[in-house]
Short mmCIF file of N, CA and C in Angstrom, two decimals:
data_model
loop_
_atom_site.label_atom_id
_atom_site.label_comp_id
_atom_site.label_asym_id
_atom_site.label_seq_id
_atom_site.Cartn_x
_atom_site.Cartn_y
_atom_site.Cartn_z
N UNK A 23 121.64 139.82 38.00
CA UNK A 23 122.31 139.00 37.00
C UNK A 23 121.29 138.40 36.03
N UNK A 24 120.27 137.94 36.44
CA UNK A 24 119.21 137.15 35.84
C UNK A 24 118.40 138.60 34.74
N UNK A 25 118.48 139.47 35.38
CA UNK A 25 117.93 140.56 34.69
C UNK A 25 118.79 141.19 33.41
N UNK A 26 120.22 141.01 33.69
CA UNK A 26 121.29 141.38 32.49
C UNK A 26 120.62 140.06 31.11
N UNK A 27 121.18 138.90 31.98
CA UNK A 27 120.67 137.81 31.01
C UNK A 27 119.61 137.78 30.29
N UNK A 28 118.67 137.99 30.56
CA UNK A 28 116.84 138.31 30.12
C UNK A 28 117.04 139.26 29.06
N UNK A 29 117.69 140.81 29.03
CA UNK A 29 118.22 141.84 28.19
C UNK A 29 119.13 141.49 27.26
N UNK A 30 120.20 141.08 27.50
CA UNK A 30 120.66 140.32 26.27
C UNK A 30 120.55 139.72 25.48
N UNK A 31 119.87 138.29 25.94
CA UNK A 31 118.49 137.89 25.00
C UNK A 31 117.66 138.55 24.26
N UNK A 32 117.23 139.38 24.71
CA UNK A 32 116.61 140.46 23.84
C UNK A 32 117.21 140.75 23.02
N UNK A 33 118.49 141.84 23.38
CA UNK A 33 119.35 142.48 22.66
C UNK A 33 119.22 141.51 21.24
N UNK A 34 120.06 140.07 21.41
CA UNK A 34 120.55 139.21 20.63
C UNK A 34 119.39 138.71 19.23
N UNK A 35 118.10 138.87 19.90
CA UNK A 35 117.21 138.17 19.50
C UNK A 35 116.80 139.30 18.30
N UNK A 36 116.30 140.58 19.24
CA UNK A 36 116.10 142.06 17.70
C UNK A 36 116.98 142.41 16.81
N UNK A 37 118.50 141.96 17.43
CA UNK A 37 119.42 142.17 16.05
C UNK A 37 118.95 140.63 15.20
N UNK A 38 119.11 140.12 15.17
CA UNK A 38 119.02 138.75 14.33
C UNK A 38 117.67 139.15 13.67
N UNK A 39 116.07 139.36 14.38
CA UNK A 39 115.31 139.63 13.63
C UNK A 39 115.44 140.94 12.51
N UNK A 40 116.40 141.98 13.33
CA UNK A 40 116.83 143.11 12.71
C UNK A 40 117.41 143.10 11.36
N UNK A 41 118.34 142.24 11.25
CA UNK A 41 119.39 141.67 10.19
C UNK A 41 118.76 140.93 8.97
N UNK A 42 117.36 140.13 9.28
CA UNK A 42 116.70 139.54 7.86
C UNK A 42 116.48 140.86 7.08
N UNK A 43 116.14 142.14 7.35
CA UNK A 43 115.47 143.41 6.44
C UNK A 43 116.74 143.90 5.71
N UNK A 44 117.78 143.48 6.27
CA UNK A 44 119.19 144.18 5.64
C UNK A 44 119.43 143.18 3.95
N UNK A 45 119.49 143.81 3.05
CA UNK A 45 119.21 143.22 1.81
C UNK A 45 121.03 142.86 1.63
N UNK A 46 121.13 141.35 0.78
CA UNK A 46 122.30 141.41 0.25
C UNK A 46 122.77 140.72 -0.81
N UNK A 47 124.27 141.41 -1.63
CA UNK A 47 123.96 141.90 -3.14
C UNK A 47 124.54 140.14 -3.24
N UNK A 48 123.24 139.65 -4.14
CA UNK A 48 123.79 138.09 -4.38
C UNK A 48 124.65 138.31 -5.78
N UNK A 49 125.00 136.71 -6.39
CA UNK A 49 125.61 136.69 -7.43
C UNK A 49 124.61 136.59 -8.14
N UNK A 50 124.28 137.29 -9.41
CA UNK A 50 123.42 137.26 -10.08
C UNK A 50 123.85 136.18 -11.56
N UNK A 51 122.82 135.53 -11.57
CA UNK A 51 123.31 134.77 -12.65
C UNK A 51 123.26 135.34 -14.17
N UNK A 52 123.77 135.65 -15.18
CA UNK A 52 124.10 136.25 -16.48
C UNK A 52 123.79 134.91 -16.85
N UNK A 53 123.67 134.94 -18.71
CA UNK A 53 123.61 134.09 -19.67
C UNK A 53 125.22 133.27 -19.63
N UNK A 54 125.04 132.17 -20.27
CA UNK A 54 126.56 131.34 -20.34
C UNK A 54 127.03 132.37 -21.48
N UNK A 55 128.22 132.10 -21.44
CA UNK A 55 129.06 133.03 -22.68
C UNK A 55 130.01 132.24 -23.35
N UNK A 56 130.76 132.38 -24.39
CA UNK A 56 131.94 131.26 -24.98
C UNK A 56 132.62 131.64 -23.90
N UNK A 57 132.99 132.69 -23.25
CA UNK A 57 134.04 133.01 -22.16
C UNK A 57 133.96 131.73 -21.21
N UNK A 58 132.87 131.08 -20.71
CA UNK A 58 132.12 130.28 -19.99
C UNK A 58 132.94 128.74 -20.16
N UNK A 59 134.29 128.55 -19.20
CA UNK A 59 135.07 127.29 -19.01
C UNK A 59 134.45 126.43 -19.77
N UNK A 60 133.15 125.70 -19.35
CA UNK A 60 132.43 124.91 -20.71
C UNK A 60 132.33 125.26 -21.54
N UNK A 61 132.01 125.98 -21.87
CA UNK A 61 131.76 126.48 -23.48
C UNK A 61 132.81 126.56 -24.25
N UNK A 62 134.07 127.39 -23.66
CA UNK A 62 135.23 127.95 -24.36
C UNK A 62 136.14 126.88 -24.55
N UNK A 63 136.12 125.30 -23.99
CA UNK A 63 136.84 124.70 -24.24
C UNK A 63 135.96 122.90 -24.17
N UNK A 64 134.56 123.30 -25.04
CA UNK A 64 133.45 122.22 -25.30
C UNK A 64 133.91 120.97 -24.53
N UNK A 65 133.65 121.24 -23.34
CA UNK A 65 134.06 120.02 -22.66
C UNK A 65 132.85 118.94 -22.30
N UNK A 66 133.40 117.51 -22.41
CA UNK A 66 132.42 117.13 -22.48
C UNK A 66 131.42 116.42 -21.29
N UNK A 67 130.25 116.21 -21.44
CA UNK A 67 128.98 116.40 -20.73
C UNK A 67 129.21 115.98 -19.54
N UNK A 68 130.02 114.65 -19.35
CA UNK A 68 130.79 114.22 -17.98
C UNK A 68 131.58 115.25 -17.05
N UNK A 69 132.66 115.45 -18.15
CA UNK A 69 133.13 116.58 -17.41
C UNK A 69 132.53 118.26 -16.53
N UNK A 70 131.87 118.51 -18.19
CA UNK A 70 130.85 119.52 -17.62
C UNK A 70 130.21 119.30 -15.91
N UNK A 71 129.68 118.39 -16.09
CA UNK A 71 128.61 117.86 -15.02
C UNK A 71 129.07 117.70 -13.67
N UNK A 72 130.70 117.87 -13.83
CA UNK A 72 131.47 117.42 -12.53
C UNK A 72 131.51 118.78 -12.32
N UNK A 73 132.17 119.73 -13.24
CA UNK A 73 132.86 120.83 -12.51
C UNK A 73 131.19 122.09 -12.34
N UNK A 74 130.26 122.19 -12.29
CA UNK A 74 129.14 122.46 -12.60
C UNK A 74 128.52 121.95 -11.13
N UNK A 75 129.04 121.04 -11.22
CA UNK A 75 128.50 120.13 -9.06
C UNK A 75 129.78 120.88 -8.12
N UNK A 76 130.76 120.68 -9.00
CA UNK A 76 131.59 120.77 -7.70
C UNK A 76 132.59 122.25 -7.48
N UNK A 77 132.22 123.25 -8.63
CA UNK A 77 133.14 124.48 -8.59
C UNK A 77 131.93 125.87 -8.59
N UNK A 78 130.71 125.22 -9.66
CA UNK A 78 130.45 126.62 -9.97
C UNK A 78 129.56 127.48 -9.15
N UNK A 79 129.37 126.63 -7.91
CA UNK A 79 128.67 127.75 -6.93
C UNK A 79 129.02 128.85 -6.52
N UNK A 80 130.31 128.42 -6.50
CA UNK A 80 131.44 129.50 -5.55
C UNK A 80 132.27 130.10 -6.43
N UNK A 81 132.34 129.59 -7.82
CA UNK A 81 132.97 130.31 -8.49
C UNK A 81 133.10 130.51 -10.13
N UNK A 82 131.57 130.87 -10.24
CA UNK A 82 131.35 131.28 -11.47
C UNK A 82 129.61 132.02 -11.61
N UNK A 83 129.58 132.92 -12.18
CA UNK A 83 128.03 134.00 -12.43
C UNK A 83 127.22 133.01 -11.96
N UNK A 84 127.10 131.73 -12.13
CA UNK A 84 125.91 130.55 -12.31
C UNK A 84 125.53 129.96 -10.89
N UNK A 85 125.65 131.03 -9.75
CA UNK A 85 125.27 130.17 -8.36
C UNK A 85 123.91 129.71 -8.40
N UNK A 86 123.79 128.92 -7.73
CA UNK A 86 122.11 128.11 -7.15
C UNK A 86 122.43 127.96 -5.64
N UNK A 87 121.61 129.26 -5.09
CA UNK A 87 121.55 129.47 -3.65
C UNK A 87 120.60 128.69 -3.13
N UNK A 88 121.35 127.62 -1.75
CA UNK A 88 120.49 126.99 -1.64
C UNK A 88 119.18 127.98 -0.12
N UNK A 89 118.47 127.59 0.15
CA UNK A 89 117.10 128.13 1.13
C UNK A 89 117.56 128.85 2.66
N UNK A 90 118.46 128.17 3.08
CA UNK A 90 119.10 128.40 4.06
C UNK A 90 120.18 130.34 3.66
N UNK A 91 120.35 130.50 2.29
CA UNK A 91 121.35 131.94 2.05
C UNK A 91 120.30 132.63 2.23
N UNK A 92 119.06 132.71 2.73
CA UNK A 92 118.30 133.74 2.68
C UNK A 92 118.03 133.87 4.11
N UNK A 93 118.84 133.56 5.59
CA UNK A 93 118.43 133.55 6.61
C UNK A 93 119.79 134.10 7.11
N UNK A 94 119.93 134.97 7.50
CA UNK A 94 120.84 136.03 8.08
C UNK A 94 121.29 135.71 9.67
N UNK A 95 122.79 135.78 9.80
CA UNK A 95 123.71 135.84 8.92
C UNK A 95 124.75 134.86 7.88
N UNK A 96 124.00 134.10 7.90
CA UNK A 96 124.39 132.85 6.83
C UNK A 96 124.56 133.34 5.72
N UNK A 97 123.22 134.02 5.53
CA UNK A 97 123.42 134.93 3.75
C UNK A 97 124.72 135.76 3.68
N UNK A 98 125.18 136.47 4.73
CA UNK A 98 125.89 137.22 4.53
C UNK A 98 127.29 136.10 4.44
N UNK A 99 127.66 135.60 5.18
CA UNK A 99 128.92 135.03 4.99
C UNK A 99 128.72 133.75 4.14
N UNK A 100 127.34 133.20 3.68
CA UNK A 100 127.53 132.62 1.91
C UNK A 100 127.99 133.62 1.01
N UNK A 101 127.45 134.77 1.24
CA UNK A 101 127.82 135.81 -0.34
C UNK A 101 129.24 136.24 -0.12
N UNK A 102 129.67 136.47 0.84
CA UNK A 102 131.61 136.77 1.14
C UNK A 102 132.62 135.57 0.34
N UNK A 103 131.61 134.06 1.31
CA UNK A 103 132.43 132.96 0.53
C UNK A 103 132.72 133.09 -0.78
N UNK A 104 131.43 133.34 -1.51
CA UNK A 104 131.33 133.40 -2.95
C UNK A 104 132.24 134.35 -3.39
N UNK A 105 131.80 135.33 -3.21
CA UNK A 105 132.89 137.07 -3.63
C UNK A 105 134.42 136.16 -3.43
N UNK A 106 134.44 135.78 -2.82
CA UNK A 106 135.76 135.41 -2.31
C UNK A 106 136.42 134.45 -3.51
N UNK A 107 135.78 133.28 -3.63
CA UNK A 107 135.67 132.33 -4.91
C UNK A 107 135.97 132.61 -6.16
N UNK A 108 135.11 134.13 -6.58
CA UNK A 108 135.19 134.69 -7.76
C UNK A 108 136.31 135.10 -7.80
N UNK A 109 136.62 136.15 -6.67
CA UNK A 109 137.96 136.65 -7.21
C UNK A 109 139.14 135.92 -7.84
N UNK A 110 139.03 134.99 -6.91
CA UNK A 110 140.52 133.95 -6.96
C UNK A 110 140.28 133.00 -8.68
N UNK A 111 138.56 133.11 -8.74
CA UNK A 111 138.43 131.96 -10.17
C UNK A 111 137.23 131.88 -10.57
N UNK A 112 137.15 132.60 -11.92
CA UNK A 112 135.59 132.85 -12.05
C UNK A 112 135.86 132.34 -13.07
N UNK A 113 134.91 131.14 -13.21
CA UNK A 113 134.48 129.73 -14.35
C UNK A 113 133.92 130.28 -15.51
N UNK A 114 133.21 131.57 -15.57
CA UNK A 114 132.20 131.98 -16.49
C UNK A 114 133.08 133.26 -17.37
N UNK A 115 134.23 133.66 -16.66
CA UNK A 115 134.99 134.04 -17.35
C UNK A 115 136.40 133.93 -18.29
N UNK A 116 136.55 132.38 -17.78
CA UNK A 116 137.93 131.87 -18.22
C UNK A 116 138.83 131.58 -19.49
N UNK A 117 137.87 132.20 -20.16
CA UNK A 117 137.74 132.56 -21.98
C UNK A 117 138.19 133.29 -21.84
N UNK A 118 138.21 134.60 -20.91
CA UNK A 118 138.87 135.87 -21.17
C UNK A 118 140.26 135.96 -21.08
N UNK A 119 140.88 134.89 -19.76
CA UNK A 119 141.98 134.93 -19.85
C UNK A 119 142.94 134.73 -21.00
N UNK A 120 144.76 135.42 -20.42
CA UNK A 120 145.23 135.29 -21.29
C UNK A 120 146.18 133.97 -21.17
N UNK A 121 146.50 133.32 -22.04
CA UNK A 121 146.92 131.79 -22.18
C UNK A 121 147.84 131.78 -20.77
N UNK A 122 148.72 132.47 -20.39
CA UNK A 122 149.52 132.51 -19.34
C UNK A 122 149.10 132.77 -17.91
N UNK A 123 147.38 133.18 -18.04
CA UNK A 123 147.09 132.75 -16.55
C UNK A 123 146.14 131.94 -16.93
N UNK A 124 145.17 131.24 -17.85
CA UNK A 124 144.71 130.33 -18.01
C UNK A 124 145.53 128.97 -17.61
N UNK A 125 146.83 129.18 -17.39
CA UNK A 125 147.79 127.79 -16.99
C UNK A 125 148.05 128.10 -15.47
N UNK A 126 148.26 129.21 -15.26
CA UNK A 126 148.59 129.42 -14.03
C UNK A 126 147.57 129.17 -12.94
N UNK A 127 145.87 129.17 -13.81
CA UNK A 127 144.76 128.77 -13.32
C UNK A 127 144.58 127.27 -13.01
N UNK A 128 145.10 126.80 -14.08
CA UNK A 128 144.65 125.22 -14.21
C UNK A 128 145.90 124.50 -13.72
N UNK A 129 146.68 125.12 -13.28
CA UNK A 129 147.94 124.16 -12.18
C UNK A 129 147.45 124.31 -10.66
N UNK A 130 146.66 125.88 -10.58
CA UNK A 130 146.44 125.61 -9.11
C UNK A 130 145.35 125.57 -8.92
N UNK A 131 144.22 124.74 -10.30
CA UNK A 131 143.04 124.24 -9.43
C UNK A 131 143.83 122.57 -9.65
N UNK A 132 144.68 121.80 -10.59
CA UNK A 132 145.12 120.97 -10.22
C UNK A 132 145.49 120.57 -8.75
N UNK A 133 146.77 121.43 -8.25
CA UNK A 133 146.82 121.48 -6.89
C UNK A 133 145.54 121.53 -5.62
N UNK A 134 144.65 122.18 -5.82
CA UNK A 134 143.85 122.33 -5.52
C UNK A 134 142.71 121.06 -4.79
N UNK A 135 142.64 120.36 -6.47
CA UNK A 135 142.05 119.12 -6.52
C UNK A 135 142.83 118.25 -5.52
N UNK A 136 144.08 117.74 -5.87
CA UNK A 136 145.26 116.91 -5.38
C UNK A 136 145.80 116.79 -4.15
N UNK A 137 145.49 117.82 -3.31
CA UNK A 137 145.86 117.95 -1.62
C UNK A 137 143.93 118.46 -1.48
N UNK A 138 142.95 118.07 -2.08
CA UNK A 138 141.75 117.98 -1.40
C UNK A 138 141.50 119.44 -0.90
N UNK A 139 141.46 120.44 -1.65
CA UNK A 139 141.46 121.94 -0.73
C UNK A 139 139.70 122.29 -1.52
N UNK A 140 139.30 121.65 -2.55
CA UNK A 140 138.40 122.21 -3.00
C UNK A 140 138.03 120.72 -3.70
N UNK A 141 136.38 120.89 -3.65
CA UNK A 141 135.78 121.43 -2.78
C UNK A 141 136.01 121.79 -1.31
N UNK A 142 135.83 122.71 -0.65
CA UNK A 142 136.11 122.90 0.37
C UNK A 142 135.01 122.29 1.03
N UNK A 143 135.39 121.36 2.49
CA UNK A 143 134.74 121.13 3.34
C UNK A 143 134.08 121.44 3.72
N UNK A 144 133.52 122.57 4.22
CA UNK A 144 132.34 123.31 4.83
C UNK A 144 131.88 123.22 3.65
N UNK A 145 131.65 123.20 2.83
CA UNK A 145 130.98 123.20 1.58
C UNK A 145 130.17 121.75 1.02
N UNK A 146 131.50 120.74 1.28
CA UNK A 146 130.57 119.46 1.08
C UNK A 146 129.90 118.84 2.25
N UNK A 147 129.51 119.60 3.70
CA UNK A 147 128.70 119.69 4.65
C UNK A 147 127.89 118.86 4.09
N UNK A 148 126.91 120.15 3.01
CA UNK A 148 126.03 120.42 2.52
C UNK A 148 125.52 119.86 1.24
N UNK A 149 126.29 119.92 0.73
CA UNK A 149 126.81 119.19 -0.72
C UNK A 149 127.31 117.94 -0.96
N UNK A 150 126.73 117.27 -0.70
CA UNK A 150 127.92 116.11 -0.39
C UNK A 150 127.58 115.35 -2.21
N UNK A 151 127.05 115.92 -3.27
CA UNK A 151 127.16 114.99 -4.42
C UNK A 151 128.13 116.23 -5.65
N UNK A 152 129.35 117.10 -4.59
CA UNK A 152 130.02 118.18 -5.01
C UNK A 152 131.41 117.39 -4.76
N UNK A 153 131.55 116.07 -4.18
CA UNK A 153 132.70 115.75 -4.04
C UNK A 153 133.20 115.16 -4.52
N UNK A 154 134.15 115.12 -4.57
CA UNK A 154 135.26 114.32 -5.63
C UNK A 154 135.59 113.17 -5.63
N UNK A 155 135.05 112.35 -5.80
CA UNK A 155 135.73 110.65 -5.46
C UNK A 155 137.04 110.54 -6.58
N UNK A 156 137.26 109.29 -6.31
CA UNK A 156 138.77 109.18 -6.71
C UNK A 156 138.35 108.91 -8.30
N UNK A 157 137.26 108.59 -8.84
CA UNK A 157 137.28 108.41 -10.23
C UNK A 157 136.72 110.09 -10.98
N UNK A 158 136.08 110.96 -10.14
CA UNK A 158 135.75 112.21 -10.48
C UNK A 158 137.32 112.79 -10.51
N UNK A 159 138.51 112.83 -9.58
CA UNK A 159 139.07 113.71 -9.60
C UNK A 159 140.31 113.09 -10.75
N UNK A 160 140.54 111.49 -11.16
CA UNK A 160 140.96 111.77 -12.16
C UNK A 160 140.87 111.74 -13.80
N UNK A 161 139.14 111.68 -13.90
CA UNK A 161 138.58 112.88 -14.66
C UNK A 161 138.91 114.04 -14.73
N UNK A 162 139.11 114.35 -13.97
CA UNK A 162 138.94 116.05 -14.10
C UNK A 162 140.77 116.19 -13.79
N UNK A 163 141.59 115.66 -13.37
CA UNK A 163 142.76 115.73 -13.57
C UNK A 163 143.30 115.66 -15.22
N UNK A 164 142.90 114.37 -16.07
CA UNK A 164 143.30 114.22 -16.48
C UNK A 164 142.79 114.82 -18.02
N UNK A 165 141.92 115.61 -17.74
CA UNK A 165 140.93 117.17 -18.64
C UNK A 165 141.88 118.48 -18.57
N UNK A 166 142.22 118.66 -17.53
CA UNK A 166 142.80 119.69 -16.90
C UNK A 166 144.06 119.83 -17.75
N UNK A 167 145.05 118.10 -17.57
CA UNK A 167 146.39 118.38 -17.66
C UNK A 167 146.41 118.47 -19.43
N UNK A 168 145.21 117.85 -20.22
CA UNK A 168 145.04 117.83 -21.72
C UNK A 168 144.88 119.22 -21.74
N UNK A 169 144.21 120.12 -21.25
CA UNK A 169 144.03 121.76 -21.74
C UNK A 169 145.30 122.32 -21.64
N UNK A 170 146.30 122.05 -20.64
CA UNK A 170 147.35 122.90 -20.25
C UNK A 170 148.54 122.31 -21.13
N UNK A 171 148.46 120.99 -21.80
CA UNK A 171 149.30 120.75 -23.31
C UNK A 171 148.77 121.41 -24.26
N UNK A 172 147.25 121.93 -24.83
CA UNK A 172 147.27 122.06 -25.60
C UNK A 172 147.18 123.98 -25.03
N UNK A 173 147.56 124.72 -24.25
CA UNK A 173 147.56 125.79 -24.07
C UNK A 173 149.24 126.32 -24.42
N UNK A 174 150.01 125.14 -24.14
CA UNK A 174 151.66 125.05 -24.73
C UNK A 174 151.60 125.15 -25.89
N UNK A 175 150.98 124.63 -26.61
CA UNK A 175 151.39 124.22 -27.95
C UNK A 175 151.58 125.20 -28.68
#
């Protein structure tokens, strides 16, 4: 028994050292674009500064990986989180949209904000100057609900 245990250890120990050589595909950061949520709708520096702390790691070209994504398998399931992020809402592209999911965007990061789903927890672990206090979120509520009148209009 003591001899299985000793081998497994092993086992456990050469995959993990095994797994740092396995390369993986980060988010690469591109130039800002007008497409670029800030940019495309000059928001201002407050605002910027909130959603920039508290969205664009996970979900926009502009990550800042922190020291720890380069130690496997953390890296790997930071870069999934992310992939994951983008799909659902990529910040650096939100210029592109068309006015009818640009609203459909900004009701359910409203929601989002409002039942506390994002930042996500495991996230402000780590992050803890990514969170939303009650005067950040209605900032950024009340940014949100001004874009989605003037996306009616």
């Amino acid at each position: 028994m003591k001899k299985r245990l000793k081998l497994s250890l092993w086992v456990v120990f050469i995959v993990l050292v095994g797994i740092q050589f396995v390369p993986v595909q980060r988010n690469e950061i591109e130039p800002v674009t007008n497409a670029d949520f800030i940019e495309h709708y000059e928001s201002p520096v407050v605002i910027g500064n909130i959603i920039r702390a508290s969205c664009y790691d996970c979900h926009s070209n502009q990550t800042k990986y922190p020291w720890y994504s380069n130690v496997q398998p953390i890296g790997f399931l930071l870069q999934n989180h992310i992939s994951e992020g983008k799909s659902e809402l990529n910040l650096s592209e939100f210029g592109l949209l068309s006015n009818r999911m640009k609203r459909t965007k900004l009701k359910s990061i409203l929601s989002q904000i409002d039942n506390d789903k994002m930042p996500m927890p495991s996230y402000l672990f780590l992050h803890s100057e990514a969170k939303l206090d009650s005067l950040k979120k209605t900032l950024l509520v009340n940014y949100f609900d001004s874009i989605l009148v003037d996306i009616d209009k």
